[in-house]
Amino acid sequence: MDITAPRGTNDIMPDEVGKWQYLEEKIRSICRAYGYREIRTPIFEETALFQRGIGAATDIVEKEMYTFIDKGGRSMTLRPEGTAPVVRAYLEHKMYGGPQPLKLYYIGPMFRYERPQAGRYRQFHQFGAEVIGVGAPEVDAEVIELATYLYSTIGLEDVEVQINSIGCPGCRGRYREVLRDALAARLDSLCKNCVRRYERNPLRMLDCKEEGCRKAMADLPPIVEYLCPECAEHFRKVRGCLDDFSIPYVINPRLVRGFDYYTKTVFEVTYRGLGAQDAIGGGGRYDGLIAAYGGPPTPAVGFAAGVERVLLTLESRGKELPLEERLDVYIAIVADKGKGVGLPLLRDMRHSGLKADIDYLGRSLKSQMKVANRAGARFAVIIGEDELSKGMAMVRDMEAGSDEEIPFNQVVRALRLRLSVS
Ligand code: HAM
């Protein structure tokens, strides 16, 4: 077959899917504990949602969106991120009329037309959490705490939390002028992208990875020096709350993030061993977004983690998730004659919660035992000619190597007991 999966997408194969399910279950149980409820929004939205929310002059909107005209002539876009859709749903369903704050989370695929490389895909998955309706700095810290807690529960304790504040539109307006004044005479040493950003989105120049740009911008004053008193106080309090939660962090004055909707706090969680794509999560406050969409002025803050990058980080650290993929029981039957006993036994085992399987290929008992071994089965239930004539199954403990004869009608109960299935 000459058709392959599209570039930058991945099949999640059965051997790997256990890790995804484990992580998703962890996310769900942590979100429950923190009081976040799941929301599922469509995978495509009207293009204008992202243009207005993320910002027309951002890399995502300018270059990376999967946009298409549907059969009705409407411009649609595969969602590149989850915050704008959540806010759209919040407004569409008038959730501002209900109890506040709203704490929501989502897990699902996102799409960005980026150049694929390790850890960067065109279809990737995010776990995101959003808190809508509170401006308190404690919540910025809570969201960061939730993220780091998730990472630590799966064995990633040594992540780095980088934070910065990009202030409100007033602070940014002042700082933009500072940047433009400082860089006007250095435009020659900046990359093509930065020259463009100089006009359209000067703040984004700060996180350019090009060596020349980094050098040219090394002596720029940090944006936090230009924050208004309210934004400065908010940032001070966020740092205080992170200390209260005992979360170590570094202030990265170059952290501006790739979306126009952010205000005040922005943050990223990075893992050093991961190479160029080292951000395993990121987020920030977006106090202006809901009003920008025409809703009531409502503060909000959130973050999203990249599921593939989290799993890659675990792999690069040689960390195994505690996956339980072994079979509880394998039933080995003598071909044809055994099935009258084996099939109902298999059904009863499965219905009572045991992970059980059987041979449908008519293999010899010896090769069925090999299959049982390969599947890591804890027990094998052998039903050969002898067993059929006695009405007893041979139950083999595959770890201890010991055998026990048990009447057919007591096998399920005996196994449940041994496997402590409640
Ligand atoms: P983001 O930083 O663009 O933020 O994405 C969050 C995470 O998604 C990144 O840290 C990274 O782990 C993962 N990610 C992003 N792009 C890719 C890609 N092409 N391939 C693989 N993984 C990727 C947001 O999307 C914001 N909506 C986060 C947010 C929520 N801010 C406030 N609320």
Short mmCIF file of C-alpha atoms and ligand atoms in Angstrom, two decimals:
data_model
loop_
_atom_site.label_atom_id
_atom_site.label_comp_id
_atom_site.label_asym_id
_atom_site.label_seq_id
_atom_site.Cartn_x
_atom_site.Cartn_y
_atom_site.Cartn_z
CA MET A 1 0.00 0.00 0.00
CA ASP A 2 1.41 3.36 -0.99
CA ILE A 3 -0.65 5.54 1.32
CA THR A 4 0.87 6.39 4.69
CA ALA A 5 -0.33 8.45 7.64
CA PRO A 6 0.00 12.19 6.95
CA ARG A 7 3.37 13.75 7.83
CA GLY A 8 3.52 14.88 11.43
CA THR A 9 0.77 12.53 12.61
CA ASN A 10 1.14 9.34 14.60
CA ASP A 11 -0.75 6.10 14.92
CA ILE A 12 -0.97 5.27 18.59
CA MET A 13 -0.42 1.53 18.42
CA PRO A 14 -1.93 -1.03 20.81
CA ASP A 15 1.46 -1.52 22.48
CA GLU A 16 1.62 2.17 23.37
CA VAL A 17 -2.00 2.93 24.06
CA GLY A 18 -1.77 1.67 27.64
CA LYS A 19 0.54 4.60 28.45
CA TRP A 20 -1.98 7.05 27.00
CA GLN A 21 -4.82 5.52 28.96
CA TYR A 22 -2.75 5.54 32.15
CA LEU A 23 -1.91 9.21 31.69
CA GLU A 24 -5.49 10.12 30.79
CA GLU A 25 -6.78 8.35 33.89
CA LYS A 26 -4.22 10.18 36.06
CA ILE A 27 -5.32 13.48 34.52
CA ARG A 28 -8.97 12.70 35.18
CA SER A 29 -8.44 11.67 38.78
CA ILE A 30 -6.26 14.71 39.51
CA CYS A 31 -8.81 17.02 37.88
CA ARG A 32 -11.53 15.47 40.01
CA ALA A 33 -9.50 16.09 43.15
CA TYR A 34 -8.90 19.71 42.14
CA GLY A 35 -12.54 20.34 41.20
CA TYR A 36 -12.16 20.66 37.42
CA ARG A 37 -14.91 19.29 35.17
CA GLU A 38 -14.37 17.98 31.67
CA ILE A 39 -15.54 19.86 28.60
CA ARG A 40 -15.44 18.48 25.05
CA THR A 41 -15.55 21.01 22.25
CA PRO A 42 -15.57 20.33 18.49
CA ILE A 43 -12.33 19.58 16.69
CA PHE A 44 -13.04 22.32 14.16
CA GLU A 45 -14.34 25.81 14.70
CA GLU A 46 -15.02 28.89 12.63
CA THR A 47 -11.66 30.33 11.57
CA ALA A 48 -12.54 33.76 12.98
CA LEU A 49 -12.53 32.30 16.51
CA PHE A 50 -8.79 31.70 16.35
CA GLN A 51 -7.96 34.77 14.29
CA ARG A 52 -9.59 37.01 16.87
CA GLY A 53 -8.56 35.11 19.97
CA ILE A 54 -5.00 34.00 19.26
CA GLY A 55 -4.18 37.11 17.22
CA ALA A 56 -3.79 37.67 13.48
CA ALA A 57 -0.06 38.45 13.79
CA THR A 58 0.92 35.25 15.62
CA ASP A 59 2.82 32.37 14.02
CA ILE A 60 -0.10 30.04 14.66
CA VAL A 61 -2.64 32.17 12.80
CA GLU A 62 -0.26 33.37 10.10
CA LYS A 63 1.32 30.05 9.21
CA GLU A 64 0.17 27.05 11.15
CA MET A 65 -3.58 26.67 10.92
CA TYR A 66 -5.32 23.89 9.06
CA THR A 67 -7.98 26.06 7.46
CA PHE A 68 -10.45 24.89 4.85
CA ILE A 69 -13.63 26.05 3.20
CA ASP A 70 -16.46 23.65 3.91
CA LYS A 71 -19.12 22.68 1.40
CA GLY A 72 -21.26 25.56 2.60
CA GLY A 73 -18.52 28.05 1.76
CA ARG A 74 -17.62 28.76 5.40
CA SER A 75 -14.01 29.04 6.55
CA MET A 76 -13.30 26.42 9.21
CA THR A 77 -10.11 25.58 11.11
CA LEU A 78 -8.98 22.43 12.88
CA ARG A 79 -8.39 23.67 16.41
CA PRO A 80 -4.74 24.56 17.00
CA GLU A 81 -5.35 24.90 20.76
CA GLY A 82 -8.10 24.53 23.31
CA THR A 83 -8.48 27.86 25.12
CA ALA A 84 -10.37 29.79 22.43
CA PRO A 85 -12.91 26.95 21.94
CA VAL A 86 -13.50 26.69 25.69
CA VAL A 87 -14.11 30.43 25.91
CA ARG A 88 -16.44 30.22 22.90
CA ALA A 89 -18.43 27.47 24.65
CA TYR A 90 -18.44 29.50 27.88
CA LEU A 91 -20.02 32.43 26.08
CA GLU A 92 -22.31 30.43 23.81
CA HIS A 93 -23.79 28.53 26.76
CA LYS A 94 -23.89 31.66 28.93
CA MET A 95 -21.88 29.89 31.58
CA TYR A 96 -21.10 33.31 33.08
CA GLY A 97 -24.66 33.22 34.44
CA GLY A 98 -23.91 30.11 36.53
CA PRO A 99 -21.73 29.61 39.61
CA GLN A 100 -18.24 31.10 39.31
CA PRO A 101 -15.43 30.34 38.97
CA LEU A 102 -15.65 27.66 36.32
CA LYS A 103 -12.92 25.09 36.38
CA LEU A 104 -12.77 23.09 33.17
CA TYR A 105 -10.40 20.62 31.59
CA TYR A 106 -10.03 18.87 28.25
CA ILE A 107 -7.93 16.18 26.65
CA GLY A 108 -7.83 15.89 22.90
CA PRO A 109 -6.10 16.36 19.56
CA MET A 110 -4.89 19.75 18.31
CA PHE A 111 -3.59 20.59 14.84
CA ARG A 112 -0.78 22.87 13.76
CA TYR A 113 0.92 22.94 10.39
CA GLU A 114 4.46 23.03 11.82
CA ARG A 115 7.65 21.47 10.51
CA PRO A 116 7.58 18.04 12.15
CA GLN A 117 10.52 16.98 14.32
CA ALA A 118 10.99 15.00 17.53
CA GLY A 119 8.29 16.24 19.91
CA ARG A 120 6.65 18.49 17.31
CA TYR A 121 3.76 17.13 15.31
CA ARG A 122 0.95 18.36 13.09
CA GLN A 123 -1.60 16.43 15.09
CA PHE A 124 -0.74 16.29 18.76
CA HIS A 125 -2.69 15.99 21.97
CA GLN A 126 -3.13 18.38 24.83
CA PHE A 127 -4.43 18.15 28.33
CA GLY A 128 -5.62 21.62 29.23
CA ALA A 129 -7.19 23.22 32.29
CA GLU A 130 -8.91 26.59 32.42
CA VAL A 131 -10.25 28.57 35.38
CA ILE A 132 -12.71 31.25 34.32
CA GLY A 133 -14.05 33.97 36.59
CA VAL A 134 -11.30 34.62 39.15
CA GLY A 135 -8.52 37.15 38.88
CA ALA A 136 -6.84 36.19 42.15
CA PRO A 137 -3.11 35.41 41.90
CA GLU A 138 -3.70 32.26 43.96
CA VAL A 139 -5.37 30.70 40.92
CA ASP A 140 -2.37 31.35 38.66
CA ALA A 141 -0.35 29.43 41.23
CA GLU A 142 -2.99 26.70 41.55
CA VAL A 143 -2.88 26.03 37.84
CA ILE A 144 0.92 25.79 37.92
CA GLU A 145 0.68 23.55 40.99
CA LEU A 146 -1.78 21.26 39.21
CA ALA A 147 0.57 20.98 36.24
CA THR A 148 3.64 20.19 38.32
CA TYR A 149 1.67 17.75 40.45
CA LEU A 150 0.59 15.85 37.36
CA TYR A 151 4.18 15.68 36.13
CA SER A 152 5.46 14.53 39.51
CA THR A 153 2.85 11.80 39.95
CA ILE A 154 4.07 10.13 36.78
CA GLY A 155 7.71 10.42 37.77
CA LEU A 156 8.77 13.78 36.32
CA GLU A 157 9.82 15.67 39.43
CA ASP A 158 12.75 17.54 37.93
CA VAL A 159 10.90 19.81 35.54
CA GLU A 160 11.62 23.53 35.42
CA VAL A 161 8.86 26.08 35.85
CA GLN A 162 9.62 29.35 34.08
CA ILE A 163 7.41 32.34 34.74
CA ASN A 164 7.14 35.91 33.57
CA SER A 165 4.57 38.67 33.51
CA ILE A 166 3.70 40.45 30.30
CA GLY A 167 1.34 42.84 32.10
CA CYS A 168 -1.85 44.36 30.78
CA PRO A 169 -2.27 46.07 27.39
CA GLY A 170 -1.08 49.33 29.01
CA CYS A 171 2.17 47.78 30.27
CA ARG A 172 2.76 46.09 26.93
CA GLY A 173 2.16 49.30 24.97
CA ARG A 174 4.87 51.04 27.00
CA TYR A 175 7.26 48.13 26.68
CA ARG A 176 6.70 47.80 22.93
CA GLU A 177 7.96 51.35 22.50
CA VAL A 178 10.99 50.58 24.67
CA LEU A 179 11.74 47.57 22.44
CA ARG A 180 11.27 49.49 19.22
CA ASP A 181 13.48 52.38 20.42
CA ALA A 182 16.20 50.02 21.61
CA LEU A 183 16.17 47.88 18.47
CA ALA A 184 15.67 50.53 15.77
CA ALA A 185 19.40 50.83 15.21
CA ARG A 186 19.97 47.05 15.33
CA LEU A 187 17.48 45.86 12.74
CA ASP A 188 20.36 44.78 10.47
CA SER A 189 21.47 42.15 12.95
CA LEU A 190 17.98 40.63 13.37
CA CYS A 191 16.56 37.69 11.42
CA LYS A 192 13.86 38.18 8.76
CA ASN A 193 11.13 37.04 11.13
CA CYS A 194 12.17 39.52 13.79
CA VAL A 195 12.28 42.39 11.33
CA ARG A 196 8.68 41.58 10.51
CA ARG A 197 7.80 41.19 14.16
CA TYR A 198 9.42 44.57 14.89
CA GLU A 199 6.47 46.19 13.15
CA ARG A 200 3.67 43.78 13.87
CA ASN A 201 4.37 42.05 17.18
CA PRO A 202 7.63 43.27 18.75
CA LEU A 203 7.16 41.30 21.97
CA ARG A 204 7.53 38.05 20.04
CA MET A 205 11.08 39.05 19.09
CA LEU A 206 12.09 38.33 22.66
CA ASP A 207 11.82 34.57 22.40
CA CYS A 208 13.49 34.27 18.98
CA LYS A 209 15.92 31.36 19.06
CA GLU A 210 18.32 32.79 16.40
CA GLU A 211 21.80 33.40 17.77
CA GLY A 212 22.13 36.86 16.12
CA CYS A 213 18.80 38.03 17.55
CA ARG A 214 19.64 36.72 20.99
CA LYS A 215 22.90 38.68 20.98
CA ALA A 216 21.24 41.84 19.67
CA MET A 217 18.63 41.64 22.41
CA ALA A 218 20.83 40.50 25.29
CA ASP A 219 20.92 43.87 27.03
CA LEU A 220 17.23 44.76 26.75
CA PRO A 221 15.55 45.60 30.06
CA PRO A 222 12.98 42.98 31.19
CA ILE A 223 9.30 43.71 30.72
CA VAL A 224 8.67 43.35 34.47
CA GLU A 225 10.42 46.72 34.92
CA TYR A 226 7.61 48.32 32.92
CA LEU A 227 4.62 46.78 34.68
CA CYS A 228 1.95 49.09 36.09
CA PRO A 229 1.52 48.92 39.89
CA GLU A 230 -1.46 46.52 39.65
CA CYS A 231 0.32 44.05 37.34
CA ALA A 232 3.53 44.28 39.38
CA GLU A 233 1.58 43.53 42.56
CA HIS A 234 -0.17 40.59 40.89
CA PHE A 235 3.16 39.12 39.78
CA ARG A 236 4.60 39.57 43.27
CA LYS A 237 1.63 37.73 44.77
CA VAL A 238 1.80 34.88 42.22
CA ARG A 239 5.43 34.33 43.19
CA GLY A 240 4.44 34.39 46.87
CA CYS A 241 1.75 31.74 46.26
CA LEU A 242 4.22 29.55 44.36
CA ASP A 243 6.47 29.78 47.43
CA ASP A 244 3.48 28.84 49.62
CA PHE A 245 2.93 25.77 47.42
CA SER A 246 6.72 25.06 47.58
CA ILE A 247 7.05 25.14 43.80
CA PRO A 248 10.52 26.14 42.63
CA TYR A 249 10.52 28.42 39.59
CA VAL A 250 12.79 30.69 37.60
CA ILE A 251 11.81 34.04 36.17
CA ASN A 252 12.48 34.05 32.44
CA PRO A 253 12.28 37.68 31.26
CA ARG A 254 12.19 36.48 27.64
CA LEU A 255 9.12 34.33 28.07
CA VAL A 256 6.28 35.93 26.10
CA ARG A 257 4.43 32.92 24.59
CA GLY A 258 2.85 32.69 21.17
CA PHE A 259 -0.69 33.95 21.74
CA ASP A 260 -1.98 37.51 21.90
CA TYR A 261 -4.61 36.69 24.50
CA TYR A 262 -2.26 36.55 27.46
CA THR A 263 -2.18 39.19 30.19
CA LYS A 264 -0.06 39.31 33.34
CA THR A 265 1.28 35.85 34.23
CA VAL A 266 2.74 33.58 31.55
CA PHE A 267 4.57 30.37 32.28
CA GLU A 268 6.12 27.33 30.72
CA VAL A 269 7.18 24.00 32.13
CA THR A 270 10.29 22.62 30.47
CA TYR A 271 12.26 19.47 30.70
CA ARG A 272 15.91 19.86 29.83
CA GLY A 273 16.68 16.45 28.38
CA LEU A 274 14.12 16.86 25.61
CA GLY A 275 16.08 18.83 23.00
CA ALA A 276 14.68 21.78 21.06
CA GLN A 277 11.05 21.02 21.85
CA ASP A 278 11.56 21.07 25.60
CA ALA A 279 8.25 22.69 26.66
CA ILE A 280 6.03 20.02 28.13
CA GLY A 281 3.38 22.54 29.12
CA GLY A 282 2.58 26.20 29.13
CA GLY A 283 -0.10 28.70 29.94
CA GLY A 284 -0.99 31.96 31.53
CA ARG A 285 -3.66 34.46 32.40
CA TYR A 286 -6.00 35.82 29.73
CA ASP A 287 -8.09 38.45 31.49
CA GLY A 288 -9.06 40.24 28.26
CA LEU A 289 -10.10 37.36 26.02
CA ILE A 290 -13.71 36.93 27.11
CA ALA A 291 -14.42 40.65 26.74
CA ALA A 292 -12.63 40.66 23.38
CA TYR A 293 -15.18 38.09 22.16
CA GLY A 294 -17.98 40.39 23.31
CA GLY A 295 -18.62 38.72 26.69
CA PRO A 296 -18.68 40.35 30.11
CA PRO A 297 -15.18 41.33 31.31
CA THR A 298 -14.06 38.12 33.02
CA PRO A 299 -10.59 37.16 34.25
CA ALA A 300 -9.29 33.68 33.41
CA VAL A 301 -6.15 31.60 33.59
CA GLY A 302 -5.14 28.20 32.29
CA PHE A 303 -2.49 25.93 30.90
CA ALA A 304 -2.03 23.02 28.53
CA ALA A 305 0.41 20.11 28.51
CA GLY A 306 1.53 18.25 25.41
CA VAL A 307 0.71 14.57 25.91
CA GLU A 308 3.26 13.28 23.34
CA ARG A 309 6.01 15.38 24.89
CA VAL A 310 5.19 14.17 28.38
CA LEU A 311 5.37 10.56 27.16
CA LEU A 312 8.61 11.27 25.26
CA THR A 313 10.12 12.79 28.39
CA LEU A 314 9.22 9.70 30.38
CA GLU A 315 10.79 7.53 27.70
CA SER A 316 13.97 9.62 27.54
CA ARG A 317 14.29 9.17 31.31
CA GLY A 318 13.79 5.43 31.03
CA LYS A 319 10.68 5.71 33.25
CA GLU A 320 8.10 2.99 32.89
CA LEU A 321 4.52 3.69 33.82
CA PRO A 322 3.05 0.98 36.07
CA LEU A 323 0.88 -0.57 33.39
CA GLU A 324 -1.13 -3.68 34.14
CA GLU A 325 -1.38 -5.32 30.74
CA ARG A 326 -0.90 -8.94 31.75
CA LEU A 327 -3.66 -11.47 31.38
CA ASP A 328 -5.13 -12.86 34.59
CA VAL A 329 -6.04 -16.20 33.07
CA TYR A 330 -5.42 -18.11 29.90
CA ILE A 331 -7.70 -21.06 29.20
CA ALA A 332 -5.97 -23.88 27.36
CA ILE A 333 -8.46 -26.39 25.94
CA VAL A 334 -8.22 -29.56 23.95
CA ALA A 335 -9.46 -28.68 20.46
CA ASP A 336 -13.22 -28.96 19.79
CA LYS A 337 -14.12 -31.14 22.79
CA GLY A 338 -12.95 -28.54 25.30
CA LYS A 339 -15.00 -25.66 24.04
CA GLY A 340 -18.29 -26.75 25.69
CA VAL A 341 -16.63 -26.14 29.06
CA GLY A 342 -14.05 -23.54 28.00
CA LEU A 343 -16.36 -21.01 26.36
CA PRO A 344 -18.84 -20.58 29.25
CA LEU A 345 -15.90 -20.48 31.64
CA LEU A 346 -14.27 -17.75 29.55
CA ARG A 347 -17.52 -15.75 29.51
CA ASP A 348 -18.02 -16.11 33.28
CA MET A 349 -14.42 -15.08 33.99
CA ARG A 350 -14.73 -11.96 31.86
CA HIS A 351 -18.12 -11.06 33.30
CA SER A 352 -16.67 -11.29 36.78
CA GLY A 353 -13.87 -8.86 35.93
CA LEU A 354 -10.99 -11.20 35.17
CA LYS A 355 -8.82 -10.51 32.14
CA ALA A 356 -9.15 -13.83 30.38
CA ASP A 357 -8.45 -15.29 26.96
CA ILE A 358 -8.64 -18.59 25.14
CA ASP A 359 -7.26 -20.24 22.00
CA TYR A 360 -9.40 -20.18 18.87
CA LEU A 361 -6.79 -21.61 16.54
CA GLY A 362 -7.03 -25.24 17.59
CA ARG A 363 -3.40 -25.32 18.76
CA SER A 364 -1.96 -28.13 20.84
CA LEU A 365 -2.12 -27.76 24.64
CA LYS A 366 1.67 -27.35 24.64
CA SER A 367 1.64 -24.41 22.26
CA GLN A 368 -1.34 -22.87 24.07
CA MET A 369 0.79 -22.86 27.23
CA LYS A 370 3.47 -20.99 25.30
CA VAL A 371 0.88 -18.39 24.32
CA ALA A 372 -0.19 -18.13 27.97
CA ASN A 373 3.42 -17.55 28.94
CA ARG A 374 3.95 -14.88 26.32
CA ALA A 375 0.79 -13.06 27.43
CA GLY A 376 2.20 -13.02 30.96
CA ALA A 377 -0.90 -14.82 32.27
CA ARG A 378 -0.89 -15.22 36.07
CA PHE A 379 -2.88 -18.45 35.82
CA ALA A 380 -3.57 -21.02 33.16
CA VAL A 381 -6.71 -23.13 33.29
CA ILE A 382 -6.04 -26.36 31.44
CA ILE A 383 -8.90 -28.46 30.15
CA GLY A 384 -7.55 -31.56 28.41
CA GLU A 385 -9.06 -35.04 27.88
CA ASP A 386 -8.30 -36.08 31.47
CA GLU A 387 -9.82 -32.96 32.96
CA LEU A 388 -12.96 -33.36 30.85
CA SER A 389 -13.49 -36.88 32.09
CA LYS A 390 -12.96 -35.84 35.74
CA GLY A 391 -15.02 -32.61 35.56
CA MET A 392 -12.05 -30.78 37.07
CA ALA A 393 -9.82 -28.12 35.56
CA MET A 394 -6.10 -28.02 36.15
CA VAL A 395 -5.34 -24.53 37.45
CA ARG A 396 -1.68 -23.66 37.08
CA ASP A 397 -0.12 -20.79 39.00
CA MET A 398 2.30 -19.61 36.31
CA GLU A 399 4.59 -17.85 38.78
CA ALA A 400 4.83 -20.59 41.37
CA GLY A 401 4.64 -23.36 38.76
CA SER A 402 2.19 -25.25 41.00
CA ASP A 403 -0.95 -27.11 39.82
CA GLU A 404 -4.28 -27.60 41.53
CA GLU A 405 -7.38 -29.48 40.39
CA ILE A 406 -10.59 -27.50 40.81
CA PRO A 407 -14.15 -28.51 39.79
CA PHE A 408 -15.28 -26.57 36.71
CA ASN A 409 -18.05 -24.76 38.57
CA GLN A 410 -15.65 -23.46 41.22
CA VAL A 411 -12.86 -22.24 38.98
CA VAL A 412 -14.04 -18.62 38.65
CA ARG A 413 -14.54 -18.19 42.40
CA ALA A 414 -11.18 -19.77 43.18
CA LEU A 415 -9.37 -17.51 40.70
CA ARG A 416 -11.11 -14.38 41.91
CA LEU A 417 -9.99 -15.23 45.40
CA ARG A 418 -6.40 -15.82 44.38
CA LEU A 419 -6.31 -12.65 42.30
CA SER A 420 -8.15 -10.67 45.02
CA VAL A 421 -10.75 -9.36 42.59
CA SER A 422 -13.40 -7.61 44.66
P1 HAM B 1 1.01 26.00 23.88
O1 HAM B 1 2.24 26.39 24.65
O2 HAM B 1 0.94 26.43 22.48
O3 HAM B 1 -0.21 26.58 24.72
O4 HAM B 1 0.81 24.44 23.93
C1 HAM B 1 0.86 23.74 25.15
C2 HAM B 1 1.73 22.52 25.02
O5 HAM B 1 1.30 21.73 23.91
C3 HAM B 1 3.19 22.82 24.72
O6 HAM B 1 3.91 23.12 25.89
C4 HAM B 1 3.64 21.50 24.12
O7 HAM B 1 3.93 20.57 25.15
C5 HAM B 1 2.41 21.03 23.36
N1 HAM B 1 2.55 21.33 21.93
C6 HAM B 1 2.37 22.51 21.31
N2 HAM B 1 2.57 22.39 19.98
C7 HAM B 1 2.91 21.11 19.76
C8 HAM B 1 3.26 20.34 18.59
N3 HAM B 1 3.25 20.87 17.37
N4 HAM B 1 3.56 19.04 18.75
C9 HAM B 1 3.55 18.47 19.98
N5 HAM B 1 3.23 19.13 21.10
C10 HAM B 1 2.91 20.43 21.00
C11 HAM B 1 -1.52 26.47 24.36
O8 HAM B 1 -1.93 25.79 23.47
C12 HAM B 1 -2.45 27.29 25.25
N6 HAM B 1 -3.83 27.09 24.79
C13 HAM B 1 -2.29 26.90 26.69
C14 HAM B 1 -3.22 27.66 27.59
C15 HAM B 1 -4.35 27.17 28.15
N7 HAM B 1 -3.08 28.91 27.98
C16 HAM B 1 -4.09 29.24 28.75
N8 HAM B 1 -4.87 28.21 28.85
#
